[in-house]
GROMACS .gro file of C-alpha atoms in nm:
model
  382
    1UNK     CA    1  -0.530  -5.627   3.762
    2UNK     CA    2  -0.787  -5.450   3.526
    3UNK     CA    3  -0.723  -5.108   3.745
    4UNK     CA    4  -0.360  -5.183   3.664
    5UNK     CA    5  -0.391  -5.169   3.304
    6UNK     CA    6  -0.617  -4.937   3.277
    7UNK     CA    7  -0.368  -4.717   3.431
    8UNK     CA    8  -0.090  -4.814   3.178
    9UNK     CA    9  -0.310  -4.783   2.899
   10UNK     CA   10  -0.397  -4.381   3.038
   11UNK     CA   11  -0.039  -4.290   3.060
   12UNK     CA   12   0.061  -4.459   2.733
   13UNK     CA   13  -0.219  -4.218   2.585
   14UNK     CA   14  -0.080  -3.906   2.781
   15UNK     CA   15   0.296  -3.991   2.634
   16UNK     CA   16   0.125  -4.003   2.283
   17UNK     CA   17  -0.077  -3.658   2.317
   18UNK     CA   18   0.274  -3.488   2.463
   19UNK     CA   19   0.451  -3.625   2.183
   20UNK     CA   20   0.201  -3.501   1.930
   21UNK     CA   21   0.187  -3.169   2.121
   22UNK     CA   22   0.533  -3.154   2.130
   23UNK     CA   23   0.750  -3.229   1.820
   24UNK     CA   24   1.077  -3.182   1.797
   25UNK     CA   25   1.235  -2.845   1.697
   26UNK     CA   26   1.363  -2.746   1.365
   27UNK     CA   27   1.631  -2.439   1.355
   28UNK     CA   28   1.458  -2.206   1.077
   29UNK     CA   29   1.630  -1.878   0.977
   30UNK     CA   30   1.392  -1.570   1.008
   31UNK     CA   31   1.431  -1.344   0.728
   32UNK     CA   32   1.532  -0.977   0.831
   33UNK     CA   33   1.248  -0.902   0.558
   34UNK     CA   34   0.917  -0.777   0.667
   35UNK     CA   35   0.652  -0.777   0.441
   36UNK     CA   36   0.390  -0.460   0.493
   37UNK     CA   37   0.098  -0.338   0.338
   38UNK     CA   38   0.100  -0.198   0.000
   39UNK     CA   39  -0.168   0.061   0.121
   40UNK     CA   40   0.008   0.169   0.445
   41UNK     CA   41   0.027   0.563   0.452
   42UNK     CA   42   0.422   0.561   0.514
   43UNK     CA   43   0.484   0.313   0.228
   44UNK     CA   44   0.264   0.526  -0.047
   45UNK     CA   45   0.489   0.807   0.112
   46UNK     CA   46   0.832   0.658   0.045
   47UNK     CA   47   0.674   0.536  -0.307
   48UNK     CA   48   0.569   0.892  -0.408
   49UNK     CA   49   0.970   0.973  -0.311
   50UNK     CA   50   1.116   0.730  -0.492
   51UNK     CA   51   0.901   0.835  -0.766
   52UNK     CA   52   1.035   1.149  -0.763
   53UNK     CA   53   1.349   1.103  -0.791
   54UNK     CA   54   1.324   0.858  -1.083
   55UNK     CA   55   1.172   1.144  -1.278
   56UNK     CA   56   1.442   1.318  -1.148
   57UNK     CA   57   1.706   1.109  -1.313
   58UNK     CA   58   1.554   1.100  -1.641
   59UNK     CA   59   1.728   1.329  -1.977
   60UNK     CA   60   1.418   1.201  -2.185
   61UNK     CA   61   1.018   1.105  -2.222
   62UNK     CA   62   0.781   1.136  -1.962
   63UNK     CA   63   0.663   1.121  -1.599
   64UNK     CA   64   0.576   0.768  -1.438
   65UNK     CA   65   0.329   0.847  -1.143
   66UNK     CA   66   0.222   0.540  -0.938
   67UNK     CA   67  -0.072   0.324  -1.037
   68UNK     CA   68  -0.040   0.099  -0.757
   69UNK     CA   69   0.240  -0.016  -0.486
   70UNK     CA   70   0.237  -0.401  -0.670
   71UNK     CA   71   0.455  -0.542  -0.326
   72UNK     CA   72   0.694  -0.426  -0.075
   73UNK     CA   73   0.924  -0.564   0.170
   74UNK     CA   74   1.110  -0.353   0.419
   75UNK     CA   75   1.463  -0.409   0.543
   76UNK     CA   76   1.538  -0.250   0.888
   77UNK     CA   77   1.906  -0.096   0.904
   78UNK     CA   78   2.124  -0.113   1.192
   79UNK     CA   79   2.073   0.261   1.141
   80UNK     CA   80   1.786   0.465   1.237
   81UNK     CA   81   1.650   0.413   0.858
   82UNK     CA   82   1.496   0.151   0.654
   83UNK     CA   83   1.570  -0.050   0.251
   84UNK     CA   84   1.254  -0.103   0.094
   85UNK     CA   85   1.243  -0.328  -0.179
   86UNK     CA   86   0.939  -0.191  -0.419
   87UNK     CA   87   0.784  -0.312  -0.688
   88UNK     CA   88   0.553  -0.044  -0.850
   89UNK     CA   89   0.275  -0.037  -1.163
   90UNK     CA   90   0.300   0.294  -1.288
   91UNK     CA   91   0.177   0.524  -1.541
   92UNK     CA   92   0.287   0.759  -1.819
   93UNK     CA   93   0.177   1.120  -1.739
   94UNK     CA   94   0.123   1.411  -1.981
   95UNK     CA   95   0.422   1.592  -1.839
   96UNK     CA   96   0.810   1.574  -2.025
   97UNK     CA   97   1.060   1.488  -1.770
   98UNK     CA   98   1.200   1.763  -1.827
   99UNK     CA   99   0.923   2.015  -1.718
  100UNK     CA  100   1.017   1.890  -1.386
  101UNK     CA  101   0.678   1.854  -1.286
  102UNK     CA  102   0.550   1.665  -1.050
  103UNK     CA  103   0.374   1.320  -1.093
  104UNK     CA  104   0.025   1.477  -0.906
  105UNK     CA  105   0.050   1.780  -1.131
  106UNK     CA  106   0.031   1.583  -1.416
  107UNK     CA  107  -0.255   1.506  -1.601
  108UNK     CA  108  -0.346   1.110  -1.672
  109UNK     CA  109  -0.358   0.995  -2.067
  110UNK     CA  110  -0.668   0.834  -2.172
  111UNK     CA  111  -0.697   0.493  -2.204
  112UNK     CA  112  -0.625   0.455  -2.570
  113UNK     CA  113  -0.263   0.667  -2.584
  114UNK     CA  114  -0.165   0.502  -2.178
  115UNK     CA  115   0.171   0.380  -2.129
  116UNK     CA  116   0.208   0.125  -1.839
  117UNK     CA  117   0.487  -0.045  -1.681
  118UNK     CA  118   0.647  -0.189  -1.357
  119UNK     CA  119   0.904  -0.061  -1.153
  120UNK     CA  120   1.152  -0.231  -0.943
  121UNK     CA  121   1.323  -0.010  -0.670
  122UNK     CA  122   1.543  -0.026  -0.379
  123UNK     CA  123   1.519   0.295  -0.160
  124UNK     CA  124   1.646   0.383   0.146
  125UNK     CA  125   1.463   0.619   0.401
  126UNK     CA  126   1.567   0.749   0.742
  127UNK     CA  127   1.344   0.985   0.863
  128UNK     CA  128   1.486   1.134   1.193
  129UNK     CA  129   1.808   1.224   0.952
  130UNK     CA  130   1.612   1.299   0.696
  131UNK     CA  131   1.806   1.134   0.456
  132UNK     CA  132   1.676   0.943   0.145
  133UNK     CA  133   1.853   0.724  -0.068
  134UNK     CA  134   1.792   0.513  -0.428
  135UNK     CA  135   2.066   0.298  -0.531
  136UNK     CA  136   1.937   0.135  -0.779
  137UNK     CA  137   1.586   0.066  -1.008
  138UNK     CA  138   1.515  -0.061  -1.310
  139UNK     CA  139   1.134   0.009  -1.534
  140UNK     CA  140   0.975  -0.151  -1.816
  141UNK     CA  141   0.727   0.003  -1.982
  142UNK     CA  142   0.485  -0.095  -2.272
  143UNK     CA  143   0.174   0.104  -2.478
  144UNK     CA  144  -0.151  -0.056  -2.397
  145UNK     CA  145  -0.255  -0.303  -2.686
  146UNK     CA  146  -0.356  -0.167  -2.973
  147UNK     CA  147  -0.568  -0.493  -3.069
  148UNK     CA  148  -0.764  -0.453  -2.757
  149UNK     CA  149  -0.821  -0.084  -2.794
  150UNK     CA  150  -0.941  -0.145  -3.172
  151UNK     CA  151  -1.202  -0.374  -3.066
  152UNK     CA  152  -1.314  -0.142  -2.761
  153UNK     CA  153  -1.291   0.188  -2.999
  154UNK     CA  154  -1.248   0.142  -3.397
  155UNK     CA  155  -1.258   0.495  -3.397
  156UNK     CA  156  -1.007   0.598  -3.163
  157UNK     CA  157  -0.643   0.743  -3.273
  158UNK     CA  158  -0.405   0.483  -3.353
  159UNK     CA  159  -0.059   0.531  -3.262
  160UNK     CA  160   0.222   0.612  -3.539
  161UNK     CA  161   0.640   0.569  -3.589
  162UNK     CA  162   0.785   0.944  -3.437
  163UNK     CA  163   1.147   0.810  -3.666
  164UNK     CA  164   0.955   1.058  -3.918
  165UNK     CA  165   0.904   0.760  -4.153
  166UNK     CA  166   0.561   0.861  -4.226
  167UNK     CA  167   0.627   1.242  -4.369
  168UNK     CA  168   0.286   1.324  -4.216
  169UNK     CA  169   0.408   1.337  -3.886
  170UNK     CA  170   0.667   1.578  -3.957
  171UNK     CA  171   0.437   1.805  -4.180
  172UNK     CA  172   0.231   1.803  -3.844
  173UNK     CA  173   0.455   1.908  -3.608
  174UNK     CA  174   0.607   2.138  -3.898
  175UNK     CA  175   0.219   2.320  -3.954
  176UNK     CA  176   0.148   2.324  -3.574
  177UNK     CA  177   0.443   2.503  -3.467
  178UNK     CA  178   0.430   2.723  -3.760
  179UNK     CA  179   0.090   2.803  -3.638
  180UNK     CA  180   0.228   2.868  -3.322
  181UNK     CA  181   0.513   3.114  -3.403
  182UNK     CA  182   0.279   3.272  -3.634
  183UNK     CA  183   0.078   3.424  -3.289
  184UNK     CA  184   0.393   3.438  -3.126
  185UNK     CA  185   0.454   3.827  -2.974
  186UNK     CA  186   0.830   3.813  -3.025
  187UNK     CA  187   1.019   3.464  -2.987
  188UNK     CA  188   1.040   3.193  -3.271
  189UNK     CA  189   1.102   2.849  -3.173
  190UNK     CA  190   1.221   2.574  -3.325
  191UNK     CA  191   1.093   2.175  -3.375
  192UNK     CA  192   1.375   1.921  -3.180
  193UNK     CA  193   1.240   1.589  -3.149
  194UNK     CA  194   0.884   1.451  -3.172
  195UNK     CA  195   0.829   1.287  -2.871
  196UNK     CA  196   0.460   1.108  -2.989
  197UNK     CA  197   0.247   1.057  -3.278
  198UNK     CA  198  -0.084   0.953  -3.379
  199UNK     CA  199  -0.348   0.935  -3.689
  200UNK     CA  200  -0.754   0.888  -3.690
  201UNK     CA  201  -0.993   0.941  -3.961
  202UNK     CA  202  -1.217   1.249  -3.864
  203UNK     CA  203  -1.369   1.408  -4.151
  204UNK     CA  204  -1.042   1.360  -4.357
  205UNK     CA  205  -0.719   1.216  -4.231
  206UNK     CA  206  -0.587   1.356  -3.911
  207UNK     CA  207  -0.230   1.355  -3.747
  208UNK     CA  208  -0.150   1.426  -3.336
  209UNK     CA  209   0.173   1.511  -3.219
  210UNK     CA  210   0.356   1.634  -2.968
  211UNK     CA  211   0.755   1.793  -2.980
  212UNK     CA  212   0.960   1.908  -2.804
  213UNK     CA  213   1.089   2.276  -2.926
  214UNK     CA  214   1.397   2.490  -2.858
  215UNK     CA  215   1.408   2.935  -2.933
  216UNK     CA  216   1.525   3.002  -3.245
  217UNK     CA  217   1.778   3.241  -3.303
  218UNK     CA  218   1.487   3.402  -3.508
  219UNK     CA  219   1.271   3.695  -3.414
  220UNK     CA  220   0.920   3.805  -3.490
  221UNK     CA  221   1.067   4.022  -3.774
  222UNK     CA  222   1.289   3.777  -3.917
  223UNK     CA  223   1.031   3.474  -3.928
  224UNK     CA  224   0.968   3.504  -4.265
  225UNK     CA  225   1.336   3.491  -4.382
  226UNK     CA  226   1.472   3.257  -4.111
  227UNK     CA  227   1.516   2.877  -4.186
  228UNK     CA  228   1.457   2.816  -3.798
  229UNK     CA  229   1.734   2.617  -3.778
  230UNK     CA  230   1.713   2.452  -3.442
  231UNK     CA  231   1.993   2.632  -3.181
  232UNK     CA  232   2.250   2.408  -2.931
  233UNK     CA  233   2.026   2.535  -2.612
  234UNK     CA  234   1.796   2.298  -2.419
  235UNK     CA  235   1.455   2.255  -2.466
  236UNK     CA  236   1.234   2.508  -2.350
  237UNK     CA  237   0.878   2.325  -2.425
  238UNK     CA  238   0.663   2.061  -2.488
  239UNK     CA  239   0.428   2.133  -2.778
  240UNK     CA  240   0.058   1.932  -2.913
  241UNK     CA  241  -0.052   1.987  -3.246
  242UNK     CA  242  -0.266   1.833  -3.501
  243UNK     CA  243  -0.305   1.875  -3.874
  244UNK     CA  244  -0.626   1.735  -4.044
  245UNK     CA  245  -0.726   1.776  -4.391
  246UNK     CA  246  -1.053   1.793  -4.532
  247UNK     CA  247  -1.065   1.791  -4.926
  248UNK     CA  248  -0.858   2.166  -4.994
  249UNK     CA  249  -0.910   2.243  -4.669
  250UNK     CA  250  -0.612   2.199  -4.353
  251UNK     CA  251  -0.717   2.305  -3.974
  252UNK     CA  252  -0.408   2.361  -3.751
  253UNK     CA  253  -0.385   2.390  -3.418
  254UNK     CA  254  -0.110   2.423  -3.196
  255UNK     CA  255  -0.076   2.479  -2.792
  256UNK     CA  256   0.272   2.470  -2.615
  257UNK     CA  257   0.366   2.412  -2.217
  258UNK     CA  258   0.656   2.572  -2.141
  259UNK     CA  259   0.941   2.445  -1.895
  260UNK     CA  260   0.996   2.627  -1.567
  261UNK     CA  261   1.374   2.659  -1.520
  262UNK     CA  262   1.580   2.493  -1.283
  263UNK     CA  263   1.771   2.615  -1.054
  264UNK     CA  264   2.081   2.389  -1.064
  265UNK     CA  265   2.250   2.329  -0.674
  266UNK     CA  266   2.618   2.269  -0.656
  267UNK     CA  267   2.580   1.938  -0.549
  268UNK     CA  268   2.371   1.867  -0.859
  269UNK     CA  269   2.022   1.751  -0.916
  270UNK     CA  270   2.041   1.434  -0.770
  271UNK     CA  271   2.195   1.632  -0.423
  272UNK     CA  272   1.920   1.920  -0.372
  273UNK     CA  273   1.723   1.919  -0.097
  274UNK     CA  274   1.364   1.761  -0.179
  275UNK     CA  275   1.034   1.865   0.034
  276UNK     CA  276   0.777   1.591   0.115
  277UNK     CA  277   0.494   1.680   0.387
  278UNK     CA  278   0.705   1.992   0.567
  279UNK     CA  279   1.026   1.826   0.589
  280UNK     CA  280   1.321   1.875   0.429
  281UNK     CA  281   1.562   1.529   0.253
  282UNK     CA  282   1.902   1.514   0.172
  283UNK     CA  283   1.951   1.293  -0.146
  284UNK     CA  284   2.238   1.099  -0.132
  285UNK     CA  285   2.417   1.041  -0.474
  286UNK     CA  286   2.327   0.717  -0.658
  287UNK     CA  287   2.572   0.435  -0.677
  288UNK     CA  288   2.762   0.489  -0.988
  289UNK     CA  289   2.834   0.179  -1.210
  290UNK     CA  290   3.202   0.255  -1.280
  291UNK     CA  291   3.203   0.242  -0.874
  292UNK     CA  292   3.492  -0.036  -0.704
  293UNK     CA  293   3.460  -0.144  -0.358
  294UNK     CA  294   3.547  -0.474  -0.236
  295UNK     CA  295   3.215  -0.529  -0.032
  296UNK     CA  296   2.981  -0.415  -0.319
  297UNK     CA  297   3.080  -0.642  -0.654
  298UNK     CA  298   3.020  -0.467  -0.998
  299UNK     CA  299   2.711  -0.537  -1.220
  300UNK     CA  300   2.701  -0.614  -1.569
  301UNK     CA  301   2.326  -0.455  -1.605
  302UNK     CA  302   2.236  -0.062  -1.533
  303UNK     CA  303   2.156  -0.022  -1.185
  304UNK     CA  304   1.970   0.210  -1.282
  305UNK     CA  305   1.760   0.202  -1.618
  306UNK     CA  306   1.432   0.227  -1.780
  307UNK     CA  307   1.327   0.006  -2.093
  308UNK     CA  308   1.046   0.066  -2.336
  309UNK     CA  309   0.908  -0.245  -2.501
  310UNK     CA  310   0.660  -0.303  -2.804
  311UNK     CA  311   0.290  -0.365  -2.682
  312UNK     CA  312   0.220  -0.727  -2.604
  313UNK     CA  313   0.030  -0.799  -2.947
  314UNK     CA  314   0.330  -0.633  -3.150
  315UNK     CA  315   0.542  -0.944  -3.018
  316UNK     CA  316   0.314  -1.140  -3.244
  317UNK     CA  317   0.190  -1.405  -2.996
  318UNK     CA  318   0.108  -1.739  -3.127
  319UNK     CA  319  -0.222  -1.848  -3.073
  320UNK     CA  320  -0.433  -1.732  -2.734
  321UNK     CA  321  -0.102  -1.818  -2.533
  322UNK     CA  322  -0.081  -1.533  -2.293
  323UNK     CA  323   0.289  -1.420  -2.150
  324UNK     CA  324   0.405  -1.445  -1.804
  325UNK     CA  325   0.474  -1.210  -1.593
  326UNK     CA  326   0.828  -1.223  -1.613
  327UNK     CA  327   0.790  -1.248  -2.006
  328UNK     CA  328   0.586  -0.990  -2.009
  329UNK     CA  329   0.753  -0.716  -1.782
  330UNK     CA  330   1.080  -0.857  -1.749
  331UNK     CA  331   1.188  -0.626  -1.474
  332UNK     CA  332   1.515  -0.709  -1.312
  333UNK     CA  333   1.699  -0.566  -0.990
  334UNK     CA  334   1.982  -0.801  -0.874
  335UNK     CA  335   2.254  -0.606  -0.685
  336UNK     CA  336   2.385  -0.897  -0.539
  337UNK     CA  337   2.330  -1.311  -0.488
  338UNK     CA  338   2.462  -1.344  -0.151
  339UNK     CA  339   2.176  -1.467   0.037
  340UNK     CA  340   2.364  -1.298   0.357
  341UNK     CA  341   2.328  -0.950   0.164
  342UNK     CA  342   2.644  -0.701   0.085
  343UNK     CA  343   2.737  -0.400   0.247
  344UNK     CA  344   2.683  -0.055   0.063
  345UNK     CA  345   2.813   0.260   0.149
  346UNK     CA  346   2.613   0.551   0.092
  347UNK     CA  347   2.814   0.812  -0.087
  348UNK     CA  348   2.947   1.112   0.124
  349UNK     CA  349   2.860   0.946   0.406
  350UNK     CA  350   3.156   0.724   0.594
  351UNK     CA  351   2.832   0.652   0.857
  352UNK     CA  352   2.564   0.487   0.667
  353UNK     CA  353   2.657   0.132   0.590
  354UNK     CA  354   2.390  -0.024   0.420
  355UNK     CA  355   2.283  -0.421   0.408
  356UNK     CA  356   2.136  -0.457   0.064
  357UNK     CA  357   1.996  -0.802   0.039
  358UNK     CA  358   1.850  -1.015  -0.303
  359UNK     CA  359   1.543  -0.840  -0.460
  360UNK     CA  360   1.252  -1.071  -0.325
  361UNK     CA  361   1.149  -1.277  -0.615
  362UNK     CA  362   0.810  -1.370  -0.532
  363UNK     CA  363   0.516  -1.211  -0.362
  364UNK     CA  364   0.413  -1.320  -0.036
  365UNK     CA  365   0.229  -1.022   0.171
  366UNK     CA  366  -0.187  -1.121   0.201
  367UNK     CA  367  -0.155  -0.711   0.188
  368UNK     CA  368  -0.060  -0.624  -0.161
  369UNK     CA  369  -0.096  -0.524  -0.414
  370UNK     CA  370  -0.291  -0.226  -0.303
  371UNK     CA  371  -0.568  -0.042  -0.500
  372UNK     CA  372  -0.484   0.075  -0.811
  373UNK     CA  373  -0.593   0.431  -0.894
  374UNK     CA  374  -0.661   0.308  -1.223
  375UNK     CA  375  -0.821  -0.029  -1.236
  376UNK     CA  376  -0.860  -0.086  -1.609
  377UNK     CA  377  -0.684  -0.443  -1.656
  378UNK     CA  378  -0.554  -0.329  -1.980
  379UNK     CA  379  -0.277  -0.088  -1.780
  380UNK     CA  380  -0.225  -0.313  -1.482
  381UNK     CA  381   0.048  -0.538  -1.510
  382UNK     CA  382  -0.023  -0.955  -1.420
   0.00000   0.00000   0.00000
């Protein structure tokens, strides 16, 4: 009797390990989302591209380069290509957009004139047909805080309004390029917009800017009864200059980069062919907002669009209270809210038929974000 129930008591215990063992199965839905690693070499490579064309897209201010891939999620196509859903800290650079410059051949700002943000991009990348695509992104960018830079460098330049409210700034761009045209072999050129400002006490007040200029219909000869009145053409530089005064004394100085010109395709910007590492991209045309097609619903926001904000302290924050993320960079890419994802045709192209699914909201990859270039907390986005 006692080897009976010992046996009874054995297999009860076996049915209880099985059952713990073995639960019953729950039906889960895998995402088609695959999170990677913010420092793989192929996603810094599709970042750099995306980049690109960004700049690319821009009439005005100046290049983002990459600080860091913040998160990334890829989205495998029924096609040979690839959606990536990126979320990027980036950087102003020293270049105008409209130098057409590079990101890596621009030089960094220093720490007390930097310009951070976060970008939020959808890009599509098929390598074997070389085709790249970027439907949509949208940037938010802010100046570092000017509280925080004050206590790390009293002495440092303090930005100023460019709206030519302060009459200094325009009397320094005014000197500077005067200075300029006054060395000048043969052209004149004219001030168009003031693209920055900036004031610090040296030995006497002191005023940094930088302009963009046009060419006057002015030459060398004619500069001293020409009003320089500024012409309809594009323009042709990117100028820094500084007055500072010093009792009766004023030192100028001036120094201009000038734009290489671009050779416009028929296609348009947006279609020319791009090189990145020895191979050539076709870049499909953007998704236009006035666009209508049944299986891709119109937006109310720019699907493509970058927004410059007022440092954090500007905002006035009560108290020590610090902003969150969203608060703070409130960058927003929401193509569509079908958890299923909507089909997107990529222009010019009856073939490539696109899923695009909901921008992932939160951050899940143990990979990212990956090292920032620079790691000064005061440009890196929370």
């Amino acid at each position: 009797m006692g080897l009976l129930w010992s046996l009874v008591l054995c297999i009860l215990a076996q049915a209880a390990c099985w059952g713990a063992e073995s639960p019953p199965q729950q039906a889960f839905s895998s995402s088609p989302l695959l999170s990677r690693g913010c420092n793989d070499s192929d996603v810094l490579a599709v970042t750099g591209l995306a980049l690109q064309i960004i700049n690319r897209d821009q009439k005005d201010g100046y290049v983002l380069g990459p600080n860091r891939v913040h998160d990334v999620w890829e989205h495998r196509q029924d096609s040979q290509g690839s959606l990536f859903y990126l979320t990027l800290d980036v950087l102003e650079t020293r270049c105008h957009v409209l130098s057409r410059k590079e990101w890596k051949d621009c030089g960094e700002r220093m720490l007390h004139e930097a310009v951070y943000g976060q970008c939020k991009a959808i890009f599509y990348y098929d390598k074997p047909k070389r085709i790249i695509y970027l439907p949509a992104y949208n940037c938010t960018l802010r100046p570092v805080s000017r509280r925080k830079i004050y206590d790390m460098c009293p002495d440092c330049p303090s930005p100023t309004s460019t709206d030519l409210s302060d009459p200094r700034v325009l009397e320094a761009a005014t000197e500077s390029l005067a200075e300029y045209n006054s060395k000048s072999t043969s052209k004149q050129y004219s001030l168009d917009k003031i693209t920055r400002a900036s004031s610090q006490w040296v030995f006497g007040p002191a005023y940094f800017v930088e302009y963009l200029i046009k060419e006057s219909p002015c030459t060398k000869p004619q500069a001293s009864s020409c009003s320089l009145r500024s012409s309809d053409s594009m323009p042709v530089g990117l100028c820094q200059g500084s007055l500072t005064r010093a009792r009766t004394e004023k030192f100028v100085f001036a120094t201009c980069d000038f734009f290489m010109s671009q050779v416009q395709t028929p296609g348009g910007e947006n279609s020319a062919v791009n090189q990145s590492s020895g191979s050539l991209f076709r870049v499909e045309q953007p998704l236009q907002e006035n666009t209508t097609s049944s299986s891709f619903p119109i937006k109310t926001t720019p699907m493509r669009s970058i927004q410059h904000l007022p440092d954090l302290n500007d905002e006035k924050l009560q108290g020590p209270r610090e902003k969150d993320p969203q608060e703070a960079f409130p960058v927003q890419l929401d193509l569509t809210t079908n958890a299923q994802g909507d089909t997107l045709h990529i222009l010019g192209s009856q073939q490539e038929k696109l899923v695009v699914l909901p921008f992932p909201k939160e951050q899940h990859s143990a990979k990212c974000p990956g090292p920032a270039q620079v790691t000064n907390p005061l440009v890196l986005p929370p």
